[in-house]
PDB file of C-alpha atoms and ligand atoms in Angstrom:
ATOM      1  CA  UNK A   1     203.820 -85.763  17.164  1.00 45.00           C
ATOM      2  CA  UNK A   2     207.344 -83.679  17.330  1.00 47.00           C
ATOM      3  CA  UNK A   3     209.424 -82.380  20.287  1.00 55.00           C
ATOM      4  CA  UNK A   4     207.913 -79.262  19.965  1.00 82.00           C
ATOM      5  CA  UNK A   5     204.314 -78.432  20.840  1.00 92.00           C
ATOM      6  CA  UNK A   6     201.758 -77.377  18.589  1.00 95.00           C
ATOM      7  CA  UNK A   7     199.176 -74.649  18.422  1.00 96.00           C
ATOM      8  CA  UNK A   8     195.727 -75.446  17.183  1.00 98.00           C
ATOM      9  CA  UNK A   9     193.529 -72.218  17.420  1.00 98.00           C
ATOM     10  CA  UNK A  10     189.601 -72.955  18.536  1.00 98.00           C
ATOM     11  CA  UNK A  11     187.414 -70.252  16.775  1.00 98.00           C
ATOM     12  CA  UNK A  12     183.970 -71.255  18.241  1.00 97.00           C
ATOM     13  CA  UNK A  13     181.684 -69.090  20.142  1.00 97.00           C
ATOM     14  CA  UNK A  14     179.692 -72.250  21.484  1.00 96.00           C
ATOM     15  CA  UNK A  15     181.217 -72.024  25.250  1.00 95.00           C
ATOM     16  CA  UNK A  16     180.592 -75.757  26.028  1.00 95.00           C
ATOM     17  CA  UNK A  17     182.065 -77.013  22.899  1.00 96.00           C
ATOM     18  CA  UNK A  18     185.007 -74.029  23.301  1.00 97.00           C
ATOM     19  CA  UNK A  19     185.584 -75.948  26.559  1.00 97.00           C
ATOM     20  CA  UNK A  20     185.688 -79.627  25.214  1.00 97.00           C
ATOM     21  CA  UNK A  21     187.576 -78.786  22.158  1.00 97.00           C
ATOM     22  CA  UNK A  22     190.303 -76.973  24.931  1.00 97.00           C
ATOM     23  CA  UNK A  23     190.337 -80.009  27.252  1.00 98.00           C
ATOM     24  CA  UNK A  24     190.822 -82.158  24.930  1.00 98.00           C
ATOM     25  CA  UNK A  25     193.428 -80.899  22.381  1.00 98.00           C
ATOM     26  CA  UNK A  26     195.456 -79.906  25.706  1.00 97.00           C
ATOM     27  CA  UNK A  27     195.110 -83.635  26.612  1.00 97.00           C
ATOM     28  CA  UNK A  28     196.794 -84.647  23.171  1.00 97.00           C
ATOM     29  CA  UNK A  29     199.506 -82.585  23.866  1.00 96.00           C
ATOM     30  CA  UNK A  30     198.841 -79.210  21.725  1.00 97.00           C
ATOM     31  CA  UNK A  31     198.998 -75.541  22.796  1.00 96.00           C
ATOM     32  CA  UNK A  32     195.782 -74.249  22.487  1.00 97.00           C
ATOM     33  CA  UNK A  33     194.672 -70.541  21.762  1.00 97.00           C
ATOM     34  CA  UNK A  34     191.073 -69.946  21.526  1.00 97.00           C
ATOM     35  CA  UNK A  35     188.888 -67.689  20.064  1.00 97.00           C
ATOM     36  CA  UNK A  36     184.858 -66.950  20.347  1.00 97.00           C
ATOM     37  CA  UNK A  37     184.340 -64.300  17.570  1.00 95.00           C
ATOM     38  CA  UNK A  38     185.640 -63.192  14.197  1.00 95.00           C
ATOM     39  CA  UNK A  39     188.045 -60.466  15.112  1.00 96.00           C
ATOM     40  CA  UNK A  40     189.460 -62.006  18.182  1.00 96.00           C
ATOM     41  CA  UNK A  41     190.428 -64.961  16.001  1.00 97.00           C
ATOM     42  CA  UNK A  42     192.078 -62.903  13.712  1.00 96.00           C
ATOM     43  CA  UNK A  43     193.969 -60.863  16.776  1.00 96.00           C
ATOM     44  CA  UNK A  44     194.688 -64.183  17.600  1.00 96.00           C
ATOM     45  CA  UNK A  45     196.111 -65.193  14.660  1.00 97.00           C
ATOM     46  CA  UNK A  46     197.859 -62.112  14.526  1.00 95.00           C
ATOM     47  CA  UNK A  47     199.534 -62.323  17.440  1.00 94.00           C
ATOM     48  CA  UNK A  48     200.611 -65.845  17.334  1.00 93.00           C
ATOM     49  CA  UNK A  49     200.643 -67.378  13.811  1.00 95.00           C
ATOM     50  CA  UNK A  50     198.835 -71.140  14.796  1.00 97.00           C
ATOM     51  CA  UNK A  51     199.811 -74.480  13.288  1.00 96.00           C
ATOM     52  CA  UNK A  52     196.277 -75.274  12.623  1.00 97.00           C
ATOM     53  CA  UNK A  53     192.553 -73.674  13.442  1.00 98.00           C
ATOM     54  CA  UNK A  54     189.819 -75.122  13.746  1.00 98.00           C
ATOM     55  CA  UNK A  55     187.135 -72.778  13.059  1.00 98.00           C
ATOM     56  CA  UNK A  56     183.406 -72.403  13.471  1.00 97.00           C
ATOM     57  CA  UNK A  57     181.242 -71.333  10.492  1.00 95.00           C
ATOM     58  CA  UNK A  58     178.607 -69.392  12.389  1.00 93.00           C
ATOM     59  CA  UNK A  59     179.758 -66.731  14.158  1.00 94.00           C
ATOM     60  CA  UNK A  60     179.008 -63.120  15.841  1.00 91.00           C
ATOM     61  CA  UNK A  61     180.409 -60.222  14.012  1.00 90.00           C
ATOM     62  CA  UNK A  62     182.811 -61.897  10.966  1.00 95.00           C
ATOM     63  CA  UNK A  63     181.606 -65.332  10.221  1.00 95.00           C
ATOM     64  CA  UNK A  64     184.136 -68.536   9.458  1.00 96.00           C
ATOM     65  CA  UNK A  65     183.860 -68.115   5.985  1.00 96.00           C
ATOM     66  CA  UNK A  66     184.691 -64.400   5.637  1.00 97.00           C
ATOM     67  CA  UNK A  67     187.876 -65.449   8.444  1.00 97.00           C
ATOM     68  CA  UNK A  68     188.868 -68.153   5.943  1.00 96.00           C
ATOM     69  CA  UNK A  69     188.923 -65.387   3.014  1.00 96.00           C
ATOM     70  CA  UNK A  70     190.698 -63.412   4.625  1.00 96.00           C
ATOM     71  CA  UNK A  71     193.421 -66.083   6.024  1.00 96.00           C
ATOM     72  CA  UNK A  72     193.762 -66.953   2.802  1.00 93.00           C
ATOM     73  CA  UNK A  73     194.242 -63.926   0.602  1.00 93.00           C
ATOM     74  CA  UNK A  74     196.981 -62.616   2.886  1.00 93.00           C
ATOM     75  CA  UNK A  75     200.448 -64.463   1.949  1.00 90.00           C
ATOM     76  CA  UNK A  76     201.484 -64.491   6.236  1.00 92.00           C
ATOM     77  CA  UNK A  77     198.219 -66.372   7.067  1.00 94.00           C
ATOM     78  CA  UNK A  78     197.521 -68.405   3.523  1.00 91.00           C
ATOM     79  CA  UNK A  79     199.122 -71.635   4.360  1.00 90.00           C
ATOM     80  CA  UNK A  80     198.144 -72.056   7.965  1.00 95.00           C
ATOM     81  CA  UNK A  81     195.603 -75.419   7.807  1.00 95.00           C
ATOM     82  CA  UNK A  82     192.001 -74.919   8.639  1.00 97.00           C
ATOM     83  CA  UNK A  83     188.888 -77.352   9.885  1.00 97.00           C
ATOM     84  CA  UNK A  84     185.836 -75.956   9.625  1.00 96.00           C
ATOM     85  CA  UNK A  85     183.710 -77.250  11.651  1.00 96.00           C
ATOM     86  CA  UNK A  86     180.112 -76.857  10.658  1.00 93.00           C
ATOM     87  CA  UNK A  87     176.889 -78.122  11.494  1.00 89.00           C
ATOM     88  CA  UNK A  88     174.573 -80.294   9.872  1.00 79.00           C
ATOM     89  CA  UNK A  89     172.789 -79.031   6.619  1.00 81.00           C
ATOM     90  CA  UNK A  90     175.414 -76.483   6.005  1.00 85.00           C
ATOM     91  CA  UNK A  91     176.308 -78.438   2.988  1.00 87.00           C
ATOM     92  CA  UNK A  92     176.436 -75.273   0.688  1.00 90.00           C
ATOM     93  CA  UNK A  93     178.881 -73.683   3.814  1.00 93.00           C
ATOM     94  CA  UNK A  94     181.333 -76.634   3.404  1.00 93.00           C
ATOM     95  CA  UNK A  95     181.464 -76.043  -0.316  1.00 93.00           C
ATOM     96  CA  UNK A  96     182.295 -72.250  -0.749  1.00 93.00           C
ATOM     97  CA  UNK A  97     184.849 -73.047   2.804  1.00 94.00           C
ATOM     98  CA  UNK A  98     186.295 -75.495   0.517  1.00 93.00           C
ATOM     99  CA  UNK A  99     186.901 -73.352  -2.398  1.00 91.00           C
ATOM    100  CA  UNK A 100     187.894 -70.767  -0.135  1.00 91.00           C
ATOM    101  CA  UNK A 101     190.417 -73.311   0.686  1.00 89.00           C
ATOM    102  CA  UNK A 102     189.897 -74.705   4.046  1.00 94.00           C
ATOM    103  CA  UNK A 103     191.563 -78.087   3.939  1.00 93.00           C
ATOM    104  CA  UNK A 104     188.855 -80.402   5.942  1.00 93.00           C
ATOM    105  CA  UNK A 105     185.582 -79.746   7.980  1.00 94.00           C
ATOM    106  CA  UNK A 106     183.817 -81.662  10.759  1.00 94.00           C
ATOM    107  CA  UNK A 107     179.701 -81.758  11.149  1.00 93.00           C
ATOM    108  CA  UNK A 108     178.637 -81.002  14.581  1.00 93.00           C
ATOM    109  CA  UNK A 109     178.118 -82.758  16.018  1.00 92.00           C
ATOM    110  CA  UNK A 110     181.621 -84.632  16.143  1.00 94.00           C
ATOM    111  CA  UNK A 111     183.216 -87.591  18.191  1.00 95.00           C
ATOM    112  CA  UNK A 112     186.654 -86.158  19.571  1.00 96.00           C
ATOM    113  CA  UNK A 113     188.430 -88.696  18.677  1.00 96.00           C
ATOM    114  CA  UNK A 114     187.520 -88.745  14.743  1.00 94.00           C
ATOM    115  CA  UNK A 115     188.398 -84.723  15.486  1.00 96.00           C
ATOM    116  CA  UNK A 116     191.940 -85.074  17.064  1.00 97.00           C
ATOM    117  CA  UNK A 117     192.717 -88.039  14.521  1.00 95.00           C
ATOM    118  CA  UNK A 118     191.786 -85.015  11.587  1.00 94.00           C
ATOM    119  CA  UNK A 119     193.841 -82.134  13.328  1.00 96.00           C
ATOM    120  CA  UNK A 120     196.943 -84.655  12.509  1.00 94.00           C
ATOM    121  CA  UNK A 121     195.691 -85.873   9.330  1.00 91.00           C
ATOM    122  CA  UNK A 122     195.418 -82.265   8.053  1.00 92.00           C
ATOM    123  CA  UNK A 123     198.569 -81.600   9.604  1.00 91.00           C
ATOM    124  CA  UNK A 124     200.891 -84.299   8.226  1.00 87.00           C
ATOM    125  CA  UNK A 125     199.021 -84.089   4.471  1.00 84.00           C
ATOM    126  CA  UNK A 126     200.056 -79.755   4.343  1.00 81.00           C
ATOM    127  CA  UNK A 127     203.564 -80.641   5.241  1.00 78.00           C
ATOM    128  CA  UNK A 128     203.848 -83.902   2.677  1.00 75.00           C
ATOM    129  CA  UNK A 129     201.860 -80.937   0.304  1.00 70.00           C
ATOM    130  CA  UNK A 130     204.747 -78.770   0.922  1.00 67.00           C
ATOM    131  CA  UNK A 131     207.971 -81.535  -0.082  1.00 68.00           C
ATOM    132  CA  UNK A 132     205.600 -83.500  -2.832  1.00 63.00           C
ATOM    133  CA  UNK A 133     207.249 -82.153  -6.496  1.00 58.00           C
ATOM    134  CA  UNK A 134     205.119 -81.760  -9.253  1.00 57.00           C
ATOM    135  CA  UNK A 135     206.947 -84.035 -12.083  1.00 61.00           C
ATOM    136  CA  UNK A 136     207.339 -87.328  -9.562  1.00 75.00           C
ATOM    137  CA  UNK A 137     205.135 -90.344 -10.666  1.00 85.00           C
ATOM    138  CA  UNK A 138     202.063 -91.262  -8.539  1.00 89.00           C
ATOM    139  CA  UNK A 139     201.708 -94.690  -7.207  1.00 92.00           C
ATOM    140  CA  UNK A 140     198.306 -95.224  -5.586  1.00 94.00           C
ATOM    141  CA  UNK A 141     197.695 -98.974  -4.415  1.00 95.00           C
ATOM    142  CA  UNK A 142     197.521-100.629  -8.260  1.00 96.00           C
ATOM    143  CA  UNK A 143     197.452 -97.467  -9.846  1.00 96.00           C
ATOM    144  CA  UNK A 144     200.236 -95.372 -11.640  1.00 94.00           C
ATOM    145  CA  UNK A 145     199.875 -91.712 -13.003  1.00 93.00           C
ATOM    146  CA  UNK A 146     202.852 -90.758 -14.734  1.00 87.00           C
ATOM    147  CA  UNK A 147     202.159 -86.854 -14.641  1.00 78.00           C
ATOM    148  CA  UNK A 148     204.593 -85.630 -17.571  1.00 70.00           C
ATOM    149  CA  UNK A 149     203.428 -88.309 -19.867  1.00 74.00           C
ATOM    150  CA  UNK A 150     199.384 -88.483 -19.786  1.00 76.00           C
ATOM    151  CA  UNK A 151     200.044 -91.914 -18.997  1.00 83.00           C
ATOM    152  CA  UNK A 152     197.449 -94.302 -16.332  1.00 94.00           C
ATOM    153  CA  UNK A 153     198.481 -97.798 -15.688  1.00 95.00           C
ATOM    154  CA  UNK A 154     195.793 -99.957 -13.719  1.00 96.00           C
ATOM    155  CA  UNK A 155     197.656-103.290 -12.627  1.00 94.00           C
ATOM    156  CA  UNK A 156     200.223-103.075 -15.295  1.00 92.00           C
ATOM    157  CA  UNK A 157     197.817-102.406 -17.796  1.00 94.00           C
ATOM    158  CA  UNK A 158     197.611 -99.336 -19.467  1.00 93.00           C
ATOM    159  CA  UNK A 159     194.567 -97.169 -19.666  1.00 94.00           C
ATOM    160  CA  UNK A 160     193.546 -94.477 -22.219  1.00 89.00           C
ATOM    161  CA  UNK A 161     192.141 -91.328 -20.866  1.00 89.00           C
ATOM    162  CA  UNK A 162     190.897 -88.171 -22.388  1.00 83.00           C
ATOM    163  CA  UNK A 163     193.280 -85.084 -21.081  1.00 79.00           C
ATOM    164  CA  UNK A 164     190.365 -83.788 -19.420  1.00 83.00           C
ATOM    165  CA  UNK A 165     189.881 -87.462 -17.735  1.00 88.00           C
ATOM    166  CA  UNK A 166     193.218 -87.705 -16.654  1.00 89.00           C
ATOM    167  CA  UNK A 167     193.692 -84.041 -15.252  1.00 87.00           C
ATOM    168  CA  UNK A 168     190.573 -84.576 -13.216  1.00 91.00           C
ATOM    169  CA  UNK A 169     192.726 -87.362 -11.870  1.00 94.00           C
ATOM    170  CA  UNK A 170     195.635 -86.121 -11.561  1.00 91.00           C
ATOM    171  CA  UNK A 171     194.284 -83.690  -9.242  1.00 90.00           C
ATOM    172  CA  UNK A 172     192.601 -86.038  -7.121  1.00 95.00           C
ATOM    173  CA  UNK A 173     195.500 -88.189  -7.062  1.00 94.00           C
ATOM    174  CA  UNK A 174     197.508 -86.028  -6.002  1.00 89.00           C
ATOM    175  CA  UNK A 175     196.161 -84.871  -2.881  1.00 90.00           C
ATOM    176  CA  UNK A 176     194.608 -88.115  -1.055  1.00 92.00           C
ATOM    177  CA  UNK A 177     191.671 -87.666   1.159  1.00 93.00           C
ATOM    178  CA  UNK A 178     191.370 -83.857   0.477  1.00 93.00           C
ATOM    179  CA  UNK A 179     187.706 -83.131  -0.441  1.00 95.00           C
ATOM    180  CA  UNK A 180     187.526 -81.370  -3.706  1.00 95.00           C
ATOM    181  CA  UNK A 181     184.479 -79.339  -4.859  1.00 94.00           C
ATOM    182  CA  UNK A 182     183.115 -79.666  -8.151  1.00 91.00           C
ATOM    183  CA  UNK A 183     184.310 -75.804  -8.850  1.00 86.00           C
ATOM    184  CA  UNK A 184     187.256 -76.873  -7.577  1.00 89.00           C
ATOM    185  CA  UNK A 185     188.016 -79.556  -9.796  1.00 89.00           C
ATOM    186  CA  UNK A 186     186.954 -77.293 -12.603  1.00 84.00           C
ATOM    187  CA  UNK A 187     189.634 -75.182 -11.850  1.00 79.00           C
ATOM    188  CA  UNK A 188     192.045 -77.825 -11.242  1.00 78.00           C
ATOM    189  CA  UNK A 189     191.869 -79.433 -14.881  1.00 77.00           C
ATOM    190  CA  UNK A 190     191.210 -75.835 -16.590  1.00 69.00           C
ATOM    191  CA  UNK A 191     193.385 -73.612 -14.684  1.00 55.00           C
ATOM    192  CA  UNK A 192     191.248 -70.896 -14.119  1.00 49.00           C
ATOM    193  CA  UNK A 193     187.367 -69.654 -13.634  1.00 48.00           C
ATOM    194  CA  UNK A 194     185.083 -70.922 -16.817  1.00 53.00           C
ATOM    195  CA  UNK A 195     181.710 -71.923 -16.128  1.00 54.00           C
ATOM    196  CA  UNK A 196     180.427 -75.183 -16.029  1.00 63.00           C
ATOM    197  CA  UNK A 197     177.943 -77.351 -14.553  1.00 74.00           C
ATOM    198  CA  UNK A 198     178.023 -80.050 -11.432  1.00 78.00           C
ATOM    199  CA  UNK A 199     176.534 -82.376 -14.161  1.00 83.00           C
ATOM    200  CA  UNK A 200     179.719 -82.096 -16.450  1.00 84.00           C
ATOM    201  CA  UNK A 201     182.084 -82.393 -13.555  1.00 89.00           C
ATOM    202  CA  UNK A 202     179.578 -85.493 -13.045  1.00 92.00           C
ATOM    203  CA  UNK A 203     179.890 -87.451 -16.063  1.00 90.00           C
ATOM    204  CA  UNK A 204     184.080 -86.923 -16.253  1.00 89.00           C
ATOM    205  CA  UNK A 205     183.992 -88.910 -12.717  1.00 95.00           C
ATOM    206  CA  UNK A 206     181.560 -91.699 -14.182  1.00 95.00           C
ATOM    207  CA  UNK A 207     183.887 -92.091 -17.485  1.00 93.00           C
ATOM    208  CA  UNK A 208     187.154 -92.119 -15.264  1.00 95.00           C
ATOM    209  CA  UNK A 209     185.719 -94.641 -12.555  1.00 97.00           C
ATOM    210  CA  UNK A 210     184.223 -96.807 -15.523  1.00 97.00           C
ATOM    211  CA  UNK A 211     187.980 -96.618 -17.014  1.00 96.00           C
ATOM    212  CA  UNK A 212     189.646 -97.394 -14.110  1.00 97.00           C
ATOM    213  CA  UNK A 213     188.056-100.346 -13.172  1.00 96.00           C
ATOM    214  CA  UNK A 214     189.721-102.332 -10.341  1.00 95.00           C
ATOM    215  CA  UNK A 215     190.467 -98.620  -9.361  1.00 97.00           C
ATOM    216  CA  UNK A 216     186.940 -97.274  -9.733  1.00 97.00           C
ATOM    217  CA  UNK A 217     186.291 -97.220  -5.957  1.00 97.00           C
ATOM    218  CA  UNK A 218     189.545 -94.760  -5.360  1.00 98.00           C
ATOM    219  CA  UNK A 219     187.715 -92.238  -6.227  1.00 98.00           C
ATOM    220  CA  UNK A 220     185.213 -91.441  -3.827  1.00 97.00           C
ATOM    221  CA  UNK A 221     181.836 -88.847  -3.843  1.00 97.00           C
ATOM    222  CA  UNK A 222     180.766 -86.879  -0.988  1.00 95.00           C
ATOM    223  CA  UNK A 223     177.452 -86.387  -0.692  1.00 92.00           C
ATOM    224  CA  UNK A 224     176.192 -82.782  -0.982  1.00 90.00           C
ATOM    225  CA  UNK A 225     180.306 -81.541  -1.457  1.00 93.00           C
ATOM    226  CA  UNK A 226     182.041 -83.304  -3.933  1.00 95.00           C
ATOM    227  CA  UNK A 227     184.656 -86.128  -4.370  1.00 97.00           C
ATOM    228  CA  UNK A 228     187.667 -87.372  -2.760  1.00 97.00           C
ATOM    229  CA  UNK A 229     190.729 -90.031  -3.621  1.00 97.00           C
ATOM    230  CA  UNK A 230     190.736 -92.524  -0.984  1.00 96.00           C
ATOM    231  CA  UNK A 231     193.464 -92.384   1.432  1.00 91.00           C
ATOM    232  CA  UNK A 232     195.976 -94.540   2.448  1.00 86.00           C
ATOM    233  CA  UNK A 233     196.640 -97.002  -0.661  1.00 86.00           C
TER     234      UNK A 233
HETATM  235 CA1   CA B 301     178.599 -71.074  16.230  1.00 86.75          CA
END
């Protein structure tokens, strides 16, 4: 962690897990600002722009998903890292959160450990996010994506992808351990809203992983949500 303290704002109207989530972030050495309904989170937020929020889904008054709309849409709040933190069998929650563009979520309900060691994960991969630049070749354990060039090496060996195939990794790639939606990578490979099924989205994982090979694995599914590129090749 760096000299200077960090604020992590607790959106959760849950007093007992308000109270655990305080204790222990405090204990890890962040400033903590909480929050137990919709508008006093965005008061809070408001008031004191946070380094990171973790934030409840259901809520009184505005719920997690409308707060992460809103954080989003307005350029002084867009970049500020959220976990939702969501409880079991909201899969269809974590999806729309996701393509509302929270970065992470955490089922209730949660060890605080695996919780603290996320609050830095998402932390460290938004400020990598903000120096990564978009033309610099990917190396990811044996893999190589030269971005300019529609180029895949596995091992030293070169592998040919379809453009859809290798934007779909690309995007993956790019951001490691990020949870992508299915919408999401949609978007991601086509630029913009065009409708298309899971199933599609599907198959273009099962080509690349077949492809890939030795690589396959990197690209992992999340049940219910989506897929993710493992982390920390
Ligand atoms: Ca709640």
């Amino acid at each position: 962690m760096s000299d200077q303290k960090k604020t992590v704002l607790v959106v959760e109207d849950e007093e007992d897990i308000l109270a655990l989530l305080h204790f222990n972030l405090i204990k890890a050495g962040y400033n903590v600002d909480c929050a137990t309904h919709g508008e006093e989170a965005l008061a809070a937020v408001s008031a004191q722009k946070p380094h990171l929020i973790l934030l409840d889904l259901m809520l009184p008054g505005i719920d997690g998903l409308e707060i992460c709309r809103r954080l989003r849409n307005d350029e002084a709040t867009s970049e500020i890292p959220i976990i939702m933190l969501t409880a079991c069998g909201e899969e269809a929650d974590v999806v729309r959160g996701l393509e509302l563009g929270a970065d992470d979520y955490v089922t209730k309900p949660f060890s605080i450990k695996v919780l603290l060691a996320r609050v830095q994960t998402v932390m460290r991969r938004r400020s990598e996010l903000q120096e990564q630049t978009e033309t610099e070749e990917l190396v990811r354990g044996a893999l190589r994506i030269h971005p300019g060039r529609n180029l895949v090496q596995v091992d030293g060996a070169t592998v040919e992808l379809t453009f859809t195939e290798f934007r779909v990794l690309e995007a993956l790639a790019g951001r490691p351990g990020w949870v992508f939606t299915r919408y999401q990578i949609v978007n991601a490979v086509r630029g913009e809203d065009y409708a298309v099924t899971d199933r599609a989205v599907d198959v273009q994982i099962a080509g690349l992983r077949k492809k890939l090979g030795a690589c396959g694995h990197y690209i992992e599914t999340v049940r219910g949500v989506g897929y993710r590129f493992l982390e920390g090749l």
